[in-house]
Tab-separated table of C-alpha atoms in Angstrom:
chain	number	residue	atom	x	y	z
A	672	MET	CA	3.207	52.211	-21.659
A	673	THR	CA	6.827	53.013	-23.045
A	674	LYS	CA	9.551	51.318	-21.263
A	675	ILE	CA	12.731	52.746	-19.652
A	676	LEU	CA	16.080	51.175	-20.270
A	677	ILE	CA	18.268	50.883	-17.289
A	678	ILE	CA	21.981	50.098	-17.999
A	679	GLY	CA	24.440	49.199	-15.286
A	680	ARG	CA	26.286	46.111	-13.598
A	681	VAL	CA	25.055	43.749	-10.983
A	682	PRO	CA	27.462	41.737	-8.738
A	683	PRO	CA	30.033	40.102	-8.870
A	684	PRO	CA	31.803	42.139	-7.922
A	685	VAL	CA	29.842	43.487	-4.812
A	686	GLY	CA	30.193	47.330	-4.871
A	687	GLY	CA	27.977	50.414	-4.055
A	688	VAL	CA	26.887	50.705	-7.708
A	689	THR	CA	26.166	47.147	-8.309
A	690	MET	CA	24.197	46.529	-5.188
A	691	HIS	CA	22.212	49.811	-6.019
A	692	VAL	CA	21.356	48.503	-9.504
A	693	THR	CA	20.435	45.013	-8.139
A	694	ARG	CA	18.027	46.362	-5.436
A	695	LEU	CA	16.611	48.872	-7.901
A	696	ILE	CA	15.581	46.125	-10.413
A	697	GLU	CA	14.215	44.077	-7.540
A	698	SER	CA	12.352	46.933	-6.005
A	699	LEU	CA	10.774	48.248	-9.139
A	700	THR	CA	9.217	44.771	-9.744
A	701	ALA	CA	8.049	44.473	-6.097
A	702	HIS	CA	6.402	48.042	-6.466
A	703	GLY	CA	4.522	46.768	-9.447
A	704	PHE	CA	6.304	48.847	-11.968
A	705	PRO	CA	7.261	46.439	-14.975
A	706	HIS	CA	7.927	49.265	-17.477
A	707	PHE	CA	11.680	48.750	-17.889
A	708	THR	CA	14.104	46.702	-19.578
A	709	PHE	CA	17.664	45.909	-17.951
A	710	CYS	CA	21.022	45.641	-19.846
A	711	ASP	CA	24.223	44.388	-17.899
A	712	LEU	CA	27.254	46.381	-18.863
A	713	LYS	CA	29.373	43.448	-17.968
A	714	ASN	CA	27.575	40.361	-19.448
A	715	ASP	CA	25.359	41.595	-22.258
A	716	SER	CA	27.088	41.980	-25.654
A	717	LEU	CA	27.609	45.416	-27.150
A	718	CYS	CA	25.343	44.462	-30.069
A	719	ARG	CA	22.376	43.822	-27.573
A	720	ILE	CA	23.214	47.021	-25.468
A	721	ILE	CA	23.086	49.073	-28.737
A	722	ARG	CA	19.951	47.396	-30.024
A	723	LYS	CA	18.233	48.046	-26.730
A	724	ILE	CA	19.241	51.673	-26.810
A	725	MET	CA	17.926	52.092	-30.311
A	726	GLN	CA	14.661	50.587	-29.161
A	727	HIS	CA	14.175	52.844	-26.074
A	728	GLY	CA	13.559	56.482	-25.900
A	729	ILE	CA	14.655	56.992	-22.255
A	730	ILE	CA	17.548	55.513	-20.705
A	731	HIS	CA	18.783	55.375	-17.097
A	732	LEU	CA	22.589	54.846	-16.785
A	733	HIS	CA	24.488	53.736	-13.727
A	734	ALA	CA	28.285	53.884	-14.188
A	735	SER	CA	31.204	55.338	-12.212
A	736	ASN	CA	33.667	56.285	-14.885
A	737	PRO	CA	33.425	60.058	-15.721
A	738	PHE	CA	34.643	59.612	-19.336
A	739	PHE	CA	32.334	56.878	-20.070
A	740	GLN	CA	29.567	58.998	-18.688
A	741	LEU	CA	30.353	61.681	-21.018
A	742	LEU	CA	30.816	59.411	-24.099
A	743	PHE	CA	27.442	57.816	-23.301
A	744	ALA	CA	25.704	61.244	-22.670
A	745	MET	CA	27.104	62.550	-26.134
A	746	PHE	CA	25.886	59.091	-27.772
A	747	CYS	CA	22.370	59.697	-26.402
A	748	PHE	CA	22.313	63.304	-27.450
A	749	LEU	CA	23.172	62.597	-30.886
A	750	LEU	CA	20.418	59.788	-31.131
A	751	GLY	CA	17.933	62.030	-29.435
A	752	LYS	CA	17.598	59.928	-26.430
A	753	LYS	CA	16.524	61.088	-23.109
A	754	LEU	CA	19.160	60.187	-20.490
A	755	LEU	CA	18.755	60.085	-16.797
A	756	LEU	CA	22.344	59.706	-15.299
A	757	THR	CA	22.932	58.598	-11.810
A	758	TYR	CA	26.232	59.983	-10.381
A	759	HIS	CA	27.455	57.474	-7.698
A	760	GLY	CA	29.771	59.623	-5.631
A	761	ASN	CA	30.642	62.989	-4.678
A	762	TRP	CA	31.153	65.768	-7.309
A	763	GLY	CA	34.732	67.058	-7.392
A	764	ARG	CA	36.299	63.823	-6.421
A	765	TYR	CA	38.292	63.487	-9.616
A	766	GLY	CA	41.171	65.281	-11.356
A	767	ILE	CA	40.856	68.213	-13.442
A	768	HIS	CA	39.883	66.198	-16.532
A	769	GLY	CA	37.489	63.826	-14.740
A	770	ASN	CA	35.597	66.650	-13.157
A	771	LEU	CA	35.337	68.427	-16.281
A	772	ALA	CA	33.798	65.355	-17.859
A	773	ILE	CA	31.331	65.198	-15.164
A	774	LYS	CA	30.101	68.718	-15.785
A	775	LEU	CA	30.015	68.219	-19.472
A	776	SER	CA	27.873	64.989	-19.111
A	777	ALA	CA	25.586	66.719	-16.780
A	778	LEU	CA	25.212	69.639	-19.218
A	779	ILE	CA	24.180	67.198	-22.013
A	780	CYS	CA	22.010	64.626	-20.265
A	781	THR	CA	18.304	65.145	-19.636
A	782	VAL	CA	18.344	64.726	-15.810
A	783	PRO	CA	21.501	64.458	-13.601
A	784	ILE	CA	20.791	62.403	-10.415
A	785	VAL	CA	23.135	63.377	-7.469
A	786	GLN	CA	23.686	62.014	-4.055
A	787	ASN	CA	24.286	64.836	-1.749
A	788	LYS	CA	23.574	68.603	-1.164
A	789	GLU	CA	27.115	69.780	-2.213
A	790	SER	CA	26.815	67.849	-5.507
A	791	MET	CA	23.393	69.184	-6.128
A	792	ALA	CA	24.350	72.729	-5.660
A	793	THR	CA	26.977	72.257	-8.471
A	794	ALA	CA	25.003	70.051	-10.769
A	795	GLN	CA	22.322	72.824	-10.814
A	796	HIS	CA	24.778	75.251	-12.287
A	797	TYR	CA	25.038	72.865	-15.377
A	798	ASN	CA	21.557	71.410	-15.605
A	799	ARG	CA	18.514	72.891	-14.023
A	800	SER	CA	16.777	69.526	-14.128
A	801	ALA	CA	19.234	67.975	-11.665
A	802	VAL	CA	17.639	66.086	-8.787
A	803	LEU	CA	18.743	64.687	-5.422
A	804	ILE	CA	17.816	61.125	-5.051
A	805	SER	CA	19.690	58.757	-2.689
A	806	THR	CA	20.931	55.446	-3.865
A	807	PHE	CA	19.909	53.593	-0.659
A	808	ILE	CA	17.281	50.986	-1.210
A	809	PRO	CA	16.848	48.572	1.708
A	810	SER	CA	17.707	44.977	0.886
A	811	ALA	CA	14.661	42.738	0.765
A	812	TYR	CA	16.710	39.779	2.201
A	813	THR	CA	20.286	38.831	3.539
A	814	THR	CA	22.383	36.127	1.906
A	815	PRO	CA	23.687	33.905	4.707
A	816	LEU	CA	27.589	33.730	5.227
A	817	SER	CA	29.540	30.511	4.530
A	818	PRO	CA	29.965	28.375	7.672
A	819	GLN	CA	33.662	29.523	7.834
A	820	HIS	CA	32.828	32.981	7.800
A	821	SER	CA	30.107	32.627	10.333
A	822	GLN	CA	32.223	30.861	12.771
A	823	GLN	CA	35.005	33.484	12.492
A	824	LEU	CA	32.545	36.213	13.216
A	825	GLU	CA	31.020	34.284	16.315
A	826	GLU	CA	34.692	33.693	17.751
A	827	PHE	CA	35.681	37.155	17.160
A	828	ARG	CA	32.455	38.518	18.737
A	829	ARG	CA	33.245	36.520	21.834
A	830	SER	CA	36.728	37.806	22.117
A	831	PHE	CA	36.022	41.390	22.383
A	832	LYS	CA	33.681	43.832	24.398
A	833	PHE	CA	33.323	46.281	21.466
A	834	ILE	CA	33.128	45.154	17.936
A	835	PHE	CA	33.774	47.823	15.164
A	836	CYS	CA	33.479	47.154	11.589
A	837	THR	CA	34.099	48.874	8.250
A	838	ASN	CA	34.273	48.035	4.523
A	839	ALA	CA	35.885	48.552	1.270
A	840	TRP	CA	34.701	47.349	-2.203
A	841	ASN	CA	38.257	47.460	-3.293
A	842	LEU	CA	41.621	49.091	-2.463
A	843	SER	CA	41.448	52.571	-4.048
A	844	PHE	CA	43.029	56.004	-3.622
A	845	ASP	CA	41.615	59.373	-3.975
A	846	LYS	CA	42.804	62.335	-6.424
A	847	ASN	CA	45.389	63.379	-3.635
A	848	GLY	CA	46.857	59.732	-3.278
A	849	LYS	CA	45.177	59.116	0.104
A	850	GLU	CA	43.177	55.673	0.849
A	851	THR	CA	39.780	56.488	-0.133
A	852	TYR	CA	38.367	54.097	2.643
A	853	GLY	CA	40.992	55.337	5.057
A	854	ILE	CA	41.248	51.814	6.587
A	855	SER	CA	45.030	52.195	7.552
A	856	GLU	CA	43.872	55.045	9.793
A	857	ILE	CA	41.163	53.107	11.480
A	858	ILE	CA	43.552	50.231	12.228
A	859	SER	CA	46.171	52.758	13.580
A	860	ASN	CA	43.547	53.757	16.063
A	861	ILE	CA	41.947	50.461	17.059
A	862	GLN	CA	45.059	48.289	17.245
A	863	HIS	CA	45.753	50.089	20.716
A	864	VAL	CA	42.106	49.527	21.959
A	865	ASP	CA	42.433	46.335	24.084
A	866	SER	CA	38.598	46.065	24.497
A	867	GLY	CA	37.808	46.496	20.983
A	868	GLY	CA	38.132	44.458	17.664
A	869	LEU	CA	37.707	45.646	14.075
A	870	ILE	CA	36.006	43.556	11.349
A	871	ILE	CA	36.975	44.592	7.828
A	872	SER	CA	34.720	43.577	4.910
A	873	ASP	CA	37.201	43.179	2.031
A	874	PRO	CA	35.241	41.418	-0.780
A	875	SER	CA	38.117	42.104	-3.358
A	876	GLU	CA	40.660	40.663	-1.129
A	877	ASN	CA	43.022	43.458	-2.064
A	878	TYR	CA	43.094	45.215	1.098
A	879	LYS	CA	44.483	42.482	3.403
A	880	PRO	CA	47.772	42.315	1.593
A	881	PHE	CA	48.108	45.939	1.510
A	882	ILE	CA	47.579	46.426	5.242
A	883	LYS	CA	50.082	43.525	5.835
A	884	LYS	CA	52.647	45.277	3.744
A	885	THR	CA	51.725	48.735	5.443
A	886	PHE	CA	52.134	47.616	9.020
A	887	GLY	CA	54.438	44.563	8.549
A	888	TRP	CA	51.744	42.391	10.320
A	889	ILE	CA	47.922	42.159	10.985
A	890	PRO	CA	47.106	43.210	14.352
A	891	GLY	CA	45.488	40.619	16.652
A	892	ASN	CA	42.205	42.580	17.124
A	893	ILE	CA	41.777	42.809	13.258
A	894	LEU	CA	39.721	40.366	11.290
A	895	PHE	CA	39.463	40.412	7.554
A	896	ILE	CA	36.453	38.950	5.815
A	897	GLY	CA	37.109	38.299	2.251
A	898	GLY	CA	35.330	37.200	-0.957
A	899	GLN	CA	31.828	37.985	-1.938
A	900	HIS	CA	29.546	38.168	1.071
A	901	ASP	CA	26.658	40.140	2.420
A	902	PHE	CA	27.821	42.998	4.618
A	903	SER	CA	24.614	42.904	6.649
A	904	ASN	CA	25.829	39.655	8.509
A	905	VAL	CA	28.821	41.668	9.739
A	906	LEU	CA	26.781	44.515	10.878
A	907	ARG	CA	24.505	42.195	12.979
A	908	VAL	CA	27.507	41.241	15.194
A	909	SER	CA	29.001	44.685	15.386
A	910	ASP	CA	28.555	47.658	17.821
A	911	ALA	CA	29.634	50.412	15.533
A	912	PHE	CA	30.305	50.944	11.692
A	913	ILE	CA	33.071	53.244	10.868
A	914	ARG	CA	33.045	55.204	7.564
A	915	ASN	CA	36.364	56.964	7.241
A	916	THR	CA	36.221	57.916	3.688
A	917	THR	CA	37.932	60.929	2.018
A	918	THR	CA	35.106	61.384	-0.346
A	919	ASP	CA	31.591	59.832	-0.692
A	920	GLY	CA	28.285	59.808	-2.279
A	921	VAL	CA	25.462	57.936	-0.486
A	922	SER	CA	27.093	55.291	1.629
A	923	LEU	CA	24.640	52.372	1.359
A	924	SER	CA	26.511	50.803	4.499
A	925	ILE	CA	25.814	53.808	6.621
A	926	TYR	CA	22.116	53.406	6.094
A	927	GLU	CA	22.183	49.601	6.441
A	928	ALA	CA	24.179	50.110	9.859
A	929	HIS	CA	21.393	52.407	11.168
A	930	GLU	CA	18.654	49.998	9.960
A	931	ASN	CA	20.402	47.361	12.182
A	932	ASN	CA	20.777	49.985	15.152
A	933	VAL	CA	24.547	50.060	14.754
A	934	VAL	CA	26.226	53.201	15.779
A	935	VAL	CA	27.675	55.054	12.830
A	936	LEU	CA	31.040	57.030	13.062
A	937	ALA	CA	31.634	58.888	9.917
A	938	SER	CA	34.475	61.342	8.562
A	939	ALA	CA	33.379	64.867	7.880
A	940	SER	CA	34.414	64.478	4.189
A	941	VAL	CA	30.991	65.130	2.853
A	942	SER	CA	27.627	65.884	4.390
A	943	ARG	CA	26.288	62.971	6.344
A	944	ALA	CA	22.952	61.698	7.630
A	945	ASP	CA	21.790	63.329	10.854
A	946	PHE	CA	22.137	60.127	12.803
A	947	CYS	CA	25.926	59.842	12.049
A	948	ASN	CA	28.398	60.682	14.767
A	949	ILE	CA	30.858	62.796	12.652
A	950	TYR	CA	34.535	63.430	13.295
A	951	GLN	CA	37.322	65.325	11.697
A	952	ASP	CA	40.251	63.144	12.192
A	953	ILE	CA	39.923	59.574	13.397
A	954	SER	CA	43.503	59.555	14.993
A	955	LYS	CA	42.193	62.115	17.487
A	956	ILE	CA	39.184	60.341	18.629
A	957	ASP	CA	38.551	57.741	21.306
A	958	VAL	CA	36.520	55.312	19.392
A	959	VAL	CA	35.201	53.512	22.367
A	960	ASN	CA	33.985	56.746	23.996
A	961	GLU	CA	32.428	57.810	20.497
A	962	LEU	CA	30.675	54.549	20.371
A	963	LYS	CA	29.114	54.945	23.801
A	964	LYS	CA	27.901	58.547	22.983
A	965	GLY	CA	26.497	57.170	19.833
A	966	ARG	CA	24.397	54.547	21.674
A	967	ILE	CA	22.928	57.147	23.822
A	968	ARG	CA	21.910	59.160	20.528
A	969	LEU	CA	20.432	56.009	19.343
A	970	GLN	CA	18.195	55.453	22.275
A	971	ALA	CA	17.013	58.861	22.287
A	972	GLU	CA	16.512	59.232	18.662
A	973	GLU	CA	13.101	59.474	17.273
A	974	LYS	CA	12.909	57.296	14.199
A	975	MET	CA	12.325	59.149	10.874
A	976	GLU	CA	10.852	57.571	7.910
A	977	GLU	CA	13.400	57.771	4.981
A	978	ALA	CA	12.157	58.678	1.719
A	979	ASN	CA	11.388	55.772	-0.714
A	980	VAL	CA	14.030	55.928	-3.243
A	981	THR	CA	12.266	53.476	-5.639
A	982	ILE	CA	8.975	55.706	-5.521
A	983	GLN	CA	11.053	58.733	-6.188
A	984	LEU	CA	12.593	57.107	-9.380
A	985	ILE	CA	9.156	55.609	-10.424
A	986	ASP	CA	7.830	59.261	-10.200
A	987	LEU	CA	10.882	60.454	-12.187
A	988	TYR	CA	10.380	57.814	-14.801
A	989	LYS	CA	6.687	58.584	-15.266
A	990	ARG	CA	7.490	62.235	-16.069
A	991	TYR	CA	9.378	61.122	-19.210
A	992	ILE	CA	7.570	57.910	-20.305
């Protein structure tokens, strides 16, 4: 059987795209689908990547830069290659030129793969073959934390009645200049909650100095966990996960939190999973009260089996190979 060429990056750094690619490669093998080759955009030489592209008729690209996506789509089009292009993030989140590049690459590629209903509605205008497939693939294992981080989490858990957590792969700002992950807004709310503490997963270690500069100090009920680490460890000591983003695709962390029976509080910036407790403005909510309401919802919830993303992608691959 013909093989598909999957192109993307794997950690480090830890990020939504790199984690999805890692889990996809592992999950395809676990599902008994060996008909793929993988090229790492970060570590493989340009010569190897080009050689592999020439050897494969169908390619699945995972990349976030809209201009790179467009250039790659044009390259594949000129070579007569079929391109499956996963858009990791919400359509419309870039400026004028970035959004135009997204639309053009979707027009040129064989199958645009998008992450939410809003993006799907737009993508179908440019390519009728567009499909909606989540990027959430459950992790087969959890990498243990370092002893230092484990001790920090244990001590922090004992210090507060309610533990909230959030994460940011890096410090970034949206097209309007606002923090993409909205962590300053979360801290502004939680620093006044005596019974609550907030753990911030900060693998890039760029957020902590930004917060210190913004607030002039780090509030006593805020704990940063820096460096490369598995966020599942943070979720396991938390009561609620806060996703305060100004834009989003499919947040892997939202689904990981739900898997761990952690309440999810999420901004209404994009459509969210049904189990999320959605708010419009985090500065106007009582996070402890929202956590308690979320627990009631979790207890009453009838667990629904999520679509198997790996099976969906294998089915898509088989249509072209």
